[in-house]
Structure formats: structure tokens, C-alpha cells
PDB file of C-alpha atoms in Angstrom:
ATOM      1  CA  UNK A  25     146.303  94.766  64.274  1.00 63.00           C
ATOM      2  CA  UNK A  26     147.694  94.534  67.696  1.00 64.00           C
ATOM      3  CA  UNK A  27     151.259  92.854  68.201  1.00 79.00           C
ATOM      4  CA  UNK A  28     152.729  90.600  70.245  1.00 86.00           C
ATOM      5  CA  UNK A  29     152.748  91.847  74.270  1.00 93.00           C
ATOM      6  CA  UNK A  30     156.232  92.268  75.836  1.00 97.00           C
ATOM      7  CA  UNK A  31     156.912  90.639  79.101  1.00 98.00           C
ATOM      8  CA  UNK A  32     158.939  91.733  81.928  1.00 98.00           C
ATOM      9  CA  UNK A  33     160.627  90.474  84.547  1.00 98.00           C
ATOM     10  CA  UNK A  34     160.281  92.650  87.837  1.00 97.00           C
ATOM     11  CA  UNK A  35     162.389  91.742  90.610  1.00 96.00           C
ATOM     12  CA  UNK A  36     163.326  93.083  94.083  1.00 96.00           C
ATOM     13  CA  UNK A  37     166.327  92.059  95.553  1.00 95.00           C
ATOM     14  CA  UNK A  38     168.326  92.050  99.166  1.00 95.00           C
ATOM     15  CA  UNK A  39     172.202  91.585  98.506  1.00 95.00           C
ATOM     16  CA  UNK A  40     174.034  90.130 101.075  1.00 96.00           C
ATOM     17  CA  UNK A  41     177.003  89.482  99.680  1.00 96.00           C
ATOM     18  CA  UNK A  42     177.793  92.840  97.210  1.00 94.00           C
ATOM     19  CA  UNK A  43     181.257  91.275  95.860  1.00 93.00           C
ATOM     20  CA  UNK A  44     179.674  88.365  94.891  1.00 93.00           C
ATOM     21  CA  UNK A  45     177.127  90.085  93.707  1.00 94.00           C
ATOM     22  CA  UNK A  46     178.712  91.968  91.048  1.00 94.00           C
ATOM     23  CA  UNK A  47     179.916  88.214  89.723  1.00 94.00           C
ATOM     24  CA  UNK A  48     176.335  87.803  88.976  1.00 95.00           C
ATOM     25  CA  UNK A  49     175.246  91.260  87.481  1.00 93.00           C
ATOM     26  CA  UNK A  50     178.468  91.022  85.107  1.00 93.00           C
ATOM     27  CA  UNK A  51     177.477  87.344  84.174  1.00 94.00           C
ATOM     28  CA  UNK A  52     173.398  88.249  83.650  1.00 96.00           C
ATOM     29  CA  UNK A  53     173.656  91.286  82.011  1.00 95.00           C
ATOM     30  CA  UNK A  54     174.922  89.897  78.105  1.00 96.00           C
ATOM     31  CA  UNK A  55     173.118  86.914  78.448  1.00 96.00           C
ATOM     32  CA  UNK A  56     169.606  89.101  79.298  1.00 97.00           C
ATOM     33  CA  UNK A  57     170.925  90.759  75.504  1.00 97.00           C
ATOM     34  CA  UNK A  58     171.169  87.577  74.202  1.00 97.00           C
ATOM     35  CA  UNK A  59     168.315  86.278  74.566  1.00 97.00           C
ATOM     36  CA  UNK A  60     166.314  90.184  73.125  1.00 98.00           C
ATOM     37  CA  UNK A  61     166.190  91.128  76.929  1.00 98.00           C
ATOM     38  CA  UNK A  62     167.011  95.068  78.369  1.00 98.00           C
ATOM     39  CA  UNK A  63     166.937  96.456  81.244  1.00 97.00           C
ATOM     40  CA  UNK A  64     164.670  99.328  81.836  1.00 97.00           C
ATOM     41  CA  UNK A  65     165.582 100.159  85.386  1.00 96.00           C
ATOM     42  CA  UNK A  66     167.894  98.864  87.557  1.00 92.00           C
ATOM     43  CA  UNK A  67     168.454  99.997  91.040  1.00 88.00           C
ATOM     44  CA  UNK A  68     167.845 103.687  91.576  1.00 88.00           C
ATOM     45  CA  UNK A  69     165.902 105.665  93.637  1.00 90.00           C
ATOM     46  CA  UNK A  70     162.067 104.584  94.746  1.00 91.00           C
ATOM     47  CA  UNK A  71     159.748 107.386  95.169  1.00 91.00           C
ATOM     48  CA  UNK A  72     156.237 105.914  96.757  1.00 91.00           C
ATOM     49  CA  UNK A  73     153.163 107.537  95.826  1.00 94.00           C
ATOM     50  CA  UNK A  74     150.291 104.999  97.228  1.00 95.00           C
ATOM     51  CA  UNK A  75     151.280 102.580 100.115  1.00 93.00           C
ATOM     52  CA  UNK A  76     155.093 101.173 101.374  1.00 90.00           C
ATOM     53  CA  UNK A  77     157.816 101.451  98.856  1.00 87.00           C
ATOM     54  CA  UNK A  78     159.781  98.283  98.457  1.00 88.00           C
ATOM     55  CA  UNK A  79     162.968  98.532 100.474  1.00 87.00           C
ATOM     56  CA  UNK A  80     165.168  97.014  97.993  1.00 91.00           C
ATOM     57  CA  UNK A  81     166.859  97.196  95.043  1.00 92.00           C
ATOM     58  CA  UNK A  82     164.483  96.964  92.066  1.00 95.00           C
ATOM     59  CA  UNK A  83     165.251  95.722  88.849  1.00 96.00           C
ATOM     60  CA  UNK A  84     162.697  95.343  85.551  1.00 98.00           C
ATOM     61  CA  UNK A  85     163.826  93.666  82.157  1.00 98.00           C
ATOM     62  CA  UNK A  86     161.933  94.121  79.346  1.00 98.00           C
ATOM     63  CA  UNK A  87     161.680  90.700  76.859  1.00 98.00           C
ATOM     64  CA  UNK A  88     160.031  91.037  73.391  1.00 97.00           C
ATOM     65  CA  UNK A  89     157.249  88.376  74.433  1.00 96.00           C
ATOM     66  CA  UNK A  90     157.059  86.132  77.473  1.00 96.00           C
ATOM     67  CA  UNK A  91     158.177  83.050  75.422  1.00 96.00           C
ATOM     68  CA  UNK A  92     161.514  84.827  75.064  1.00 97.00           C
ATOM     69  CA  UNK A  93     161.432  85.891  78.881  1.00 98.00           C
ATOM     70  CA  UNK A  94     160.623  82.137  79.863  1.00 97.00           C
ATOM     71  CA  UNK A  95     163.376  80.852  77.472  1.00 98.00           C
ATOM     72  CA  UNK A  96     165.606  83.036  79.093  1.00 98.00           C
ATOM     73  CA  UNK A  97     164.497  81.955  82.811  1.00 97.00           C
ATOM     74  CA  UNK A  98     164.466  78.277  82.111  1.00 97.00           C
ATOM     75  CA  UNK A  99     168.085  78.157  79.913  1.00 97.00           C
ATOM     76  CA  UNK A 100     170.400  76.218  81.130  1.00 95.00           C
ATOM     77  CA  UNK A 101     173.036  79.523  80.918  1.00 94.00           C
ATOM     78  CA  UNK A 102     170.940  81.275  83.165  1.00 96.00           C
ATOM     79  CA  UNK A 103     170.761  78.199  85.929  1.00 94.00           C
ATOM     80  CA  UNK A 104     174.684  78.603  86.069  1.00 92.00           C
ATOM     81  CA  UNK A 105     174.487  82.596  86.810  1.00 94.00           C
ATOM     82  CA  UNK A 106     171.285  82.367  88.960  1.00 95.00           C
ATOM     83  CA  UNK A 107     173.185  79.984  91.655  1.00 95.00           C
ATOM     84  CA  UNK A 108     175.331  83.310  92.307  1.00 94.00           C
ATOM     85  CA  UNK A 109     172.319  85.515  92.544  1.00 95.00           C
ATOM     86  CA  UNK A 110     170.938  82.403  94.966  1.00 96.00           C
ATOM     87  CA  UNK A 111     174.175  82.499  97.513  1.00 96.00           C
ATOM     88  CA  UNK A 112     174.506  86.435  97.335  1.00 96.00           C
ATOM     89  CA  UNK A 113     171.085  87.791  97.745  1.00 97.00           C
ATOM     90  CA  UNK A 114     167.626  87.069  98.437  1.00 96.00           C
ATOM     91  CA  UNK A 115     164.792  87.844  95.570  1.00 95.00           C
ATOM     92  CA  UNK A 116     161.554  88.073  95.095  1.00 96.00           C
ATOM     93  CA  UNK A 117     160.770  87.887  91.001  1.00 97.00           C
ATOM     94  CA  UNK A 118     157.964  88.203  88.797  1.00 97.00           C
ATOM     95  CA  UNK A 119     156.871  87.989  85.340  1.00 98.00           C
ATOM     96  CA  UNK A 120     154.511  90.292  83.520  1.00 97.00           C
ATOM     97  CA  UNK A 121     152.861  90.228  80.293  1.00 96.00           C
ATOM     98  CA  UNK A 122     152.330  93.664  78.981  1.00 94.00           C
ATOM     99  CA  UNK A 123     149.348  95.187  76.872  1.00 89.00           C
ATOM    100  CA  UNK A 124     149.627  93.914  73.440  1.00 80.00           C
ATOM    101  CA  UNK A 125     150.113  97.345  71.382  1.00 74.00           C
TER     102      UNK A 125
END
């Protein structure tokens, strides 16, 4: 019997504005846990092996189901941190449902 697919959230993002920045990442990261987020990778090195790498940093959180993932995107906690993330950087974020296992 196959369980319910995780979803992730896959972002790339530009900083402009690395002090404010870190306001952000230090607000995001317990609420991601909060709501049954992690964070699989964040930042690190990007090794291309078909086509451009993305130039920026990338970031993927793991959610145990997209319901949780879009709970977590449309809370009203999250709105509050995201308006940092809004005046410090520019992103480009998606969500993806994984195989059900």
C-alpha cells in the first residue's frame, strides 16, 4: 500500500541584502519544524551535469505531504517572515509532490 507523497519546496534565491537576510533564515528555519518541514539542502555547492547550473543559492525543504507544505506557505506566521525574504532577496520557488512510496 503506497503512502502519502512528500512535497518539497525548491527554491533559488539572489540575496541582496545578506544582514537582513540572516533575520529571515533565523525566523524560517523553526517555523519550517513546526509545521513537519526539514531542510534537505541549503546552499552549498552546485555541480551541473546536463545544461546551466542555477547561479544561486538553492534551498529544498522536505514537508510530509503537500497539504502540510501549503499550510505552511499560506500561514499567516510565514506572511510575517516572508516580507523579509521579499525586501532582502529575490526568489524563484516551487512546490513538488514526490512519488508516493
Amino acid at each position: 500500500m503506497a503512502t502519502q507523497a512528500k512535497a518539497y519546496l525548491i527554491a533559488e534565491v539572489e540575496v541582496h541584502d545578506a544582514e537582513g537576510f540572516e533575520a529571515y533564515r533565523s525566523g524560517v528555519a523553526p517555523m519550517i519544524a513546526a509545521f513537519g518541514g526539514r531542510y534537505l539542502v541549503r546552499g552549498g555547492p552546485i555541480t551541473a551535469l546536463e545544461g546551466d547550473a542555477p547561479t544561486q543559492r538553492m534551498v529544498v525543504i522536505e514537508f510530509p505531504s503537500k497539504a502540510a507544505a501549503e499550510t505552511f506557505w499560506h500561514s499567516e506566521e510565514y506572511r510575517q517572515v516572508a516580507a523579509l525574504r521579499h525586501t532582502t532577496a529575490h526568489s524563484r520557488i516551487f512546490m513538488i509532490e514526490g512519488a508516493p512510496t
